[in-house]
Amino acid sequence: MIPMTAKAPSRDATSLIPLPTNIARITTITGAALTILSTFLAWTWTTAFPGNLTVTGYPGGLQNITLTGGILTLLHALTAYRPRGLRWLTPAGTTAPTLLLTLGTLATTWYTLAAITTQLGGLAHLEPGAYLAALATLLTLTGALALPADRPYDDRGGTKPPTPWNRFRHTLTTGRPPRPKELPTWADILIIAAAYATGLYAFTYGIDTEYGELFVGYLILTCFTIAALGRAGLTTRLSHLTAKHRNIALAAAFIAAACFPLTQTNDTYTNLAASILIFATVALGLNVVVGLAGLLDLGYVAFLGVGAYAAALVSGSPESALGVHFPFWAAVLTGIGASLVFGVLIGAPTLRLRGDYLAIVTLGFGEIFRITMLNLNGTTGPDVTNGSMGIPNIPDLEILGFKFGETHDILGVPIGRFGNYYLLMLLATAVVVLVFRRAAESRIGRAWVAIREDETAATAMGINAFRLKLLAFALGAALAGLAGTVQAHVITTTTPDSYQFAGTVPPNSAFLLAAVILGGMGTISGPVIGAALLYLIPNKMEFMQDYQLLLFGLALVLLMRFRPEGMVADRRKQLEFHETDQLDVPERGLPDGAVGVTKAEA
């Protein structure tokens, strides 16, 4: 970032629209203020569009999304003047986050106006407030594009010609944030707590959206806001704090997640949150196999099914062929043990294969499990699983007198059945996170990473690759069995069709693998975020059900193009997929007569 006392770079080299810097900033601030004002005016005259955008003086529905974007844009635009109270918002630069927030607000606003026009049948349904919002967001974008970049554009090396696209990409880059001033421990803890509280509020708002249009607007602005916070350097500072106080950060994340049922008035969305936790836990188990050990498993959802069926058979269901009723701890051990045994039985003969061959074998195992569960129906095989009917009527849990099927009051807030199972699944997720973290930081975890990077080299260094790959396979299967045990009691039934390789409803092997890859292989938060998005988006965007797989594929292509390391990536993946400045040596920092090596020369 250029200091305020330094000479600003020329407009032609740093901005896309030739305007003086002060005029550009004033234009951006004015446009953001008008955008905020427009949300207090009516955007349409009819209540046929969801959200009631007909009220003047009180924003509603998608207007709240635009209002939030306008406020964030205004705050970041004001940081260019470096006011004392807002300096912490943009430690790495002001232009990039302002431009990203402007784009997010514009995209949300214009999506809303397009949805109103399309659903209601014409521009005649728009009120003056809608036109003001459209013009105000365009004015804000014009000013943001004219802002000088946080770093001067230099094309003298010839590697990046000064095309509009290259200049636009350069505008969205920032320098490294300055080293923050050391704060007292209590201040660090407060910042971490505030960050997780904000995340809880944002997640709660997203999961509580009542219609698809509102969720789409929320998703658009959230994506641009996260990108803006990253460009501003805030996420880097927060990651430093969480790394410095890792145990406190994990405890804060657990407490924030545990508070979610307290924000709900019914079980409609708590059920969705519990399913997300199940999906995320299974994704973390798959992350051991794929993210740490580098084993491509396309039939991993079968281990979830093994744990679910094992628990269903011993949990007292009237339709169970065994006719036994184990306590919960015994049912959990049964599900984990069954999945662990199947993981060893499948892994022992197949883990000597590599790459595509291993993927094909695991895909076959997943299909064999599903077909076997179908055939154990008493006609084509022994009567164990009731075939396609599955094992229904799995009774609710009761642990130490606490009945999960009944409503309980916690801090004066009624917690229903799915809220109880959500808290139970949260404990299971915490156990899986602890196991994953300990395994990744151990000697075995480092050996898994070595096998993932180069199995031949790891074997040459004395690592028993087969034994360690089998251990990863067994551990991943056991974690999936743990999640399957809880899932069987949450949905009260298990059927073979719930455990397929691909389908429109997760969890299935394809979506689990996508959650790990898109979220970030080898990390803890990456698969959790990826699983939450891949489960939440199909449930909220039912109006786009026919194009779900198409949109999923498009998002996959775009993310692999612009962020192949995943949404949350570790340092190793960032160095692997992106250029770094490690070889750049400033000449003024060299001894007399020494010559620096630039990235282009390297």
PDB file of N, CA, C and O in Angstrom, residues 309 312-313 317 319-321 373-374 376-377 383-394 492-497:
ATOM      1  N   TYR A 309     -26.488 -48.570   9.113  1.00  0.00           N
ATOM      2  CA  TYR A 309     -27.186 -49.855   9.156  1.00  0.00           C
ATOM      3  C   TYR A 309     -26.829 -50.636  10.412  1.00  0.00           C
ATOM      4  O   TYR A 309     -27.697 -51.285  11.036  1.00  0.00           O
ATOM      5  N   ALA A 312     -28.743 -49.097  13.198  1.00  0.00           N
ATOM      6  CA  ALA A 312     -30.185 -49.354  13.065  1.00  0.00           C
ATOM      7  C   ALA A 312     -30.533 -50.772  13.491  1.00  0.00           C
ATOM      8  O   ALA A 312     -31.609 -51.014  14.067  1.00  0.00           O
ATOM      9  N   LEU A 313     -29.637 -51.722  13.243  1.00  0.00           N
ATOM     10  CA  LEU A 313     -29.913 -53.121  13.585  1.00  0.00           C
ATOM     11  C   LEU A 313     -29.878 -53.368  15.085  1.00  0.00           C
ATOM     12  O   LEU A 313     -30.515 -54.319  15.573  1.00  0.00           O
ATOM     13  N   SER A 317     -35.137 -51.074  16.751  1.00  0.00           N
ATOM     14  CA  SER A 317     -36.182 -50.861  15.767  1.00  0.00           C
ATOM     15  C   SER A 317     -37.070 -52.106  15.672  1.00  0.00           C
ATOM     16  O   SER A 317     -36.559 -53.233  15.647  1.00  0.00           O
ATOM     17  N   GLU A 319     -38.459 -53.220  13.169  1.00  0.00           N
ATOM     18  CA  GLU A 319     -38.197 -53.874  11.886  1.00  0.00           C
ATOM     19  C   GLU A 319     -36.813 -54.487  11.814  1.00  0.00           C
ATOM     20  O   GLU A 319     -36.431 -55.020  10.776  1.00  0.00           O
ATOM     21  N   SER A 320     -36.019 -54.399  12.870  1.00  0.00           N
ATOM     22  CA  SER A 320     -34.663 -54.944  12.866  1.00  0.00           C
ATOM     23  C   SER A 320     -34.707 -56.468  12.928  1.00  0.00           C
ATOM     24  O   SER A 320     -35.485 -57.053  13.699  1.00  0.00           O
ATOM     25  N   ALA A 321     -33.865 -57.107  12.112  1.00  0.00           N
ATOM     26  CA  ALA A 321     -33.819 -58.568  12.103  1.00  0.00           C
ATOM     27  C   ALA A 321     -33.156 -59.124  13.356  1.00  0.00           C
ATOM     28  O   ALA A 321     -33.375 -60.295  13.697  1.00  0.00           O
ATOM     29  N   MET A 373     -27.272 -54.228   0.180  1.00  0.00           N
ATOM     30  CA  MET A 373     -28.348 -53.839   1.093  1.00  0.00           C
ATOM     31  C   MET A 373     -29.726 -54.039   0.445  1.00  0.00           C
ATOM     32  O   MET A 373     -30.702 -54.352   1.136  1.00  0.00           O
ATOM     33  N   LEU A 374     -29.799 -53.864  -0.858  1.00  0.00           N
ATOM     34  CA  LEU A 374     -31.056 -54.102  -1.564  1.00  0.00           C
ATOM     35  C   LEU A 374     -31.405 -55.584  -1.613  1.00  0.00           C
ATOM     36  O   LEU A 374     -32.577 -55.974  -1.528  1.00  0.00           O
ATOM     37  N   LEU A 376     -30.499 -58.015   0.503  1.00  0.00           N
ATOM     38  CA  LEU A 376     -30.735 -58.687   1.787  1.00  0.00           C
ATOM     39  C   LEU A 376     -32.170 -58.423   2.234  1.00  0.00           C
ATOM     40  O   LEU A 376     -32.433 -57.809   3.272  1.00  0.00           O
ATOM     41  N   ASN A 377     -33.114 -58.919   1.436  1.00  0.00           N
ATOM     42  CA  ASN A 377     -34.527 -58.610   1.644  1.00  0.00           C
ATOM     43  C   ASN A 377     -35.379 -59.837   1.936  1.00  0.00           C
ATOM     44  O   ASN A 377     -36.607 -59.748   1.982  1.00  0.00           O
ATOM     45  N   ASP A 383     -32.944 -62.251   5.084  1.00  0.00           N
ATOM     46  CA  ASP A 383     -33.777 -61.123   5.482  1.00  0.00           C
ATOM     47  C   ASP A 383     -33.074 -60.381   6.619  1.00  0.00           C
ATOM     48  O   ASP A 383     -33.247 -60.690   7.797  1.00  0.00           O
ATOM     49  N   VAL A 384     -32.273 -59.377   6.237  1.00  0.00           N
ATOM     50  CA  VAL A 384     -31.505 -58.606   7.217  1.00  0.00           C
ATOM     51  C   VAL A 384     -31.861 -57.123   7.164  1.00  0.00           C
ATOM     52  O   VAL A 384     -32.091 -56.485   8.186  1.00  0.00           O
ATOM     53  N   THR A 385     -31.915 -56.557   5.959  1.00  0.00           N
ATOM     54  CA  THR A 385     -32.066 -55.104   5.815  1.00  0.00           C
ATOM     55  C   THR A 385     -33.411 -54.681   5.239  1.00  0.00           C
ATOM     56  O   THR A 385     -33.611 -53.488   4.986  1.00  0.00           O
ATOM     57  N   ASN A 386     -34.320 -55.612   4.979  1.00  0.00           N
ATOM     58  CA  ASN A 386     -35.638 -55.308   4.401  1.00  0.00           C
ATOM     59  C   ASN A 386     -35.556 -54.707   2.999  1.00  0.00           C
ATOM     60  O   ASN A 386     -36.506 -54.083   2.534  1.00  0.00           O
ATOM     61  N   GLY A 387     -34.449 -54.895   2.317  1.00  0.00           N
ATOM     62  CA  GLY A 387     -34.322 -54.448   0.928  1.00  0.00           C
ATOM     63  C   GLY A 387     -34.505 -52.960   0.764  1.00  0.00           C
ATOM     64  O   GLY A 387     -33.963 -52.152   1.524  1.00  0.00           O
ATOM     65  N   SER A 388     -35.285 -52.582  -0.235  1.00  0.00           N
ATOM     66  CA  SER A 388     -35.489 -51.165  -0.541  1.00  0.00           C
ATOM     67  C   SER A 388     -36.298 -50.444   0.532  1.00  0.00           C
ATOM     68  O   SER A 388     -36.277 -49.216   0.601  1.00  0.00           O
ATOM     69  N   MET A 389     -37.022 -51.184   1.377  1.00  0.00           N
ATOM     70  CA  MET A 389     -37.801 -50.564   2.434  1.00  0.00           C
ATOM     71  C   MET A 389     -36.912 -50.045   3.560  1.00  0.00           C
ATOM     72  O   MET A 389     -37.291 -49.139   4.296  1.00  0.00           O
ATOM     73  N   GLY A 390     -35.715 -50.624   3.685  1.00  0.00           N
ATOM     74  CA  GLY A 390     -34.797 -50.183   4.716  1.00  0.00           C
ATOM     75  C   GLY A 390     -35.239 -50.604   6.113  1.00  0.00           C
ATOM     76  O   GLY A 390     -36.105 -51.476   6.296  1.00  0.00           O
ATOM     77  N   ILE A 391     -34.649 -49.967   7.111  1.00  0.00           N
ATOM     78  CA  ILE A 391     -34.985 -50.242   8.513  1.00  0.00           C
ATOM     79  C   ILE A 391     -35.616 -48.981   9.087  1.00  0.00           C
ATOM     80  O   ILE A 391     -34.912 -48.032   9.445  1.00  0.00           O
ATOM     81  N   PRO A 392     -36.945 -48.938   9.162  1.00  0.00           N
ATOM     82  CA  PRO A 392     -37.623 -47.725   9.665  1.00  0.00           C
ATOM     83  C   PRO A 392     -37.848 -47.780  11.172  1.00  0.00           C
ATOM     84  O   PRO A 392     -37.475 -48.740  11.854  1.00  0.00           O
ATOM     85  N   ASN A 393     -38.489 -46.746  11.690  1.00  0.00           N
ATOM     86  CA  ASN A 393     -38.946 -46.664  13.082  1.00  0.00           C
ATOM     87  C   ASN A 393     -37.810 -46.866  14.091  1.00  0.00           C
ATOM     88  O   ASN A 393     -37.965 -47.564  15.103  1.00  0.00           O
ATOM     89  N   ILE A 394     -36.661 -46.257  13.792  1.00  0.00           N
ATOM     90  CA  ILE A 394     -35.559 -46.304  14.760  1.00  0.00           C
ATOM     91  C   ILE A 394     -35.923 -45.384  15.924  1.00  0.00           C
ATOM     92  O   ILE A 394     -36.210 -44.203  15.721  1.00  0.00           O
ATOM     93  N   THR A 492     -34.395 -41.500  11.552  1.00  0.00           N
ATOM     94  CA  THR A 492     -35.207 -42.627  12.046  1.00  0.00           C
ATOM     95  C   THR A 492     -35.375 -43.748  11.030  1.00  0.00           C
ATOM     96  O   THR A 492     -36.193 -44.641  11.240  1.00  0.00           O
ATOM     97  N   THR A 493     -34.642 -43.725   9.945  1.00  0.00           N
ATOM     98  CA  THR A 493     -34.730 -44.804   8.967  1.00  0.00           C
ATOM     99  C   THR A 493     -33.460 -44.836   8.132  1.00  0.00           C
ATOM    100  O   THR A 493     -32.776 -43.813   7.984  1.00  0.00           O
ATOM    101  N   THR A 494     -33.147 -46.013   7.608  1.00  0.00           N
ATOM    102  CA  THR A 494     -32.003 -46.162   6.703  1.00  0.00           C
ATOM    103  C   THR A 494     -32.457 -46.931   5.476  1.00  0.00           C
ATOM    104  O   THR A 494     -33.073 -47.989   5.596  1.00  0.00           O
ATOM    105  N   THR A 495     -32.170 -46.399   4.317  1.00  0.00           N
ATOM    106  CA  THR A 495     -32.527 -47.042   3.048  1.00  0.00           C
ATOM    107  C   THR A 495     -31.306 -47.057   2.138  1.00  0.00           C
ATOM    108  O   THR A 495     -30.448 -46.168   2.221  1.00  0.00           O
ATOM    109  N   PRO A 496     -31.199 -48.036   1.248  1.00  0.00           N
ATOM    110  CA  PRO A 496     -30.026 -48.111   0.364  1.00  0.00           C
ATOM    111  C   PRO A 496     -29.886 -46.911  -0.568  1.00  0.00           C
ATOM    112  O   PRO A 496     -28.757 -46.531  -0.914  1.00  0.00           O
ATOM    113  N   ASP A 497     -30.981 -46.318  -0.974  1.00  0.00           N
ATOM    114  CA  ASP A 497     -30.901 -45.200  -1.920  1.00  0.00           C
ATOM    115  C   ASP A 497     -30.261 -43.958  -1.317  1.00  0.00           C
ATOM    116  O   ASP A 497     -29.938 -43.011  -2.046  1.00  0.00           O
TER     117      ASP A 497
END
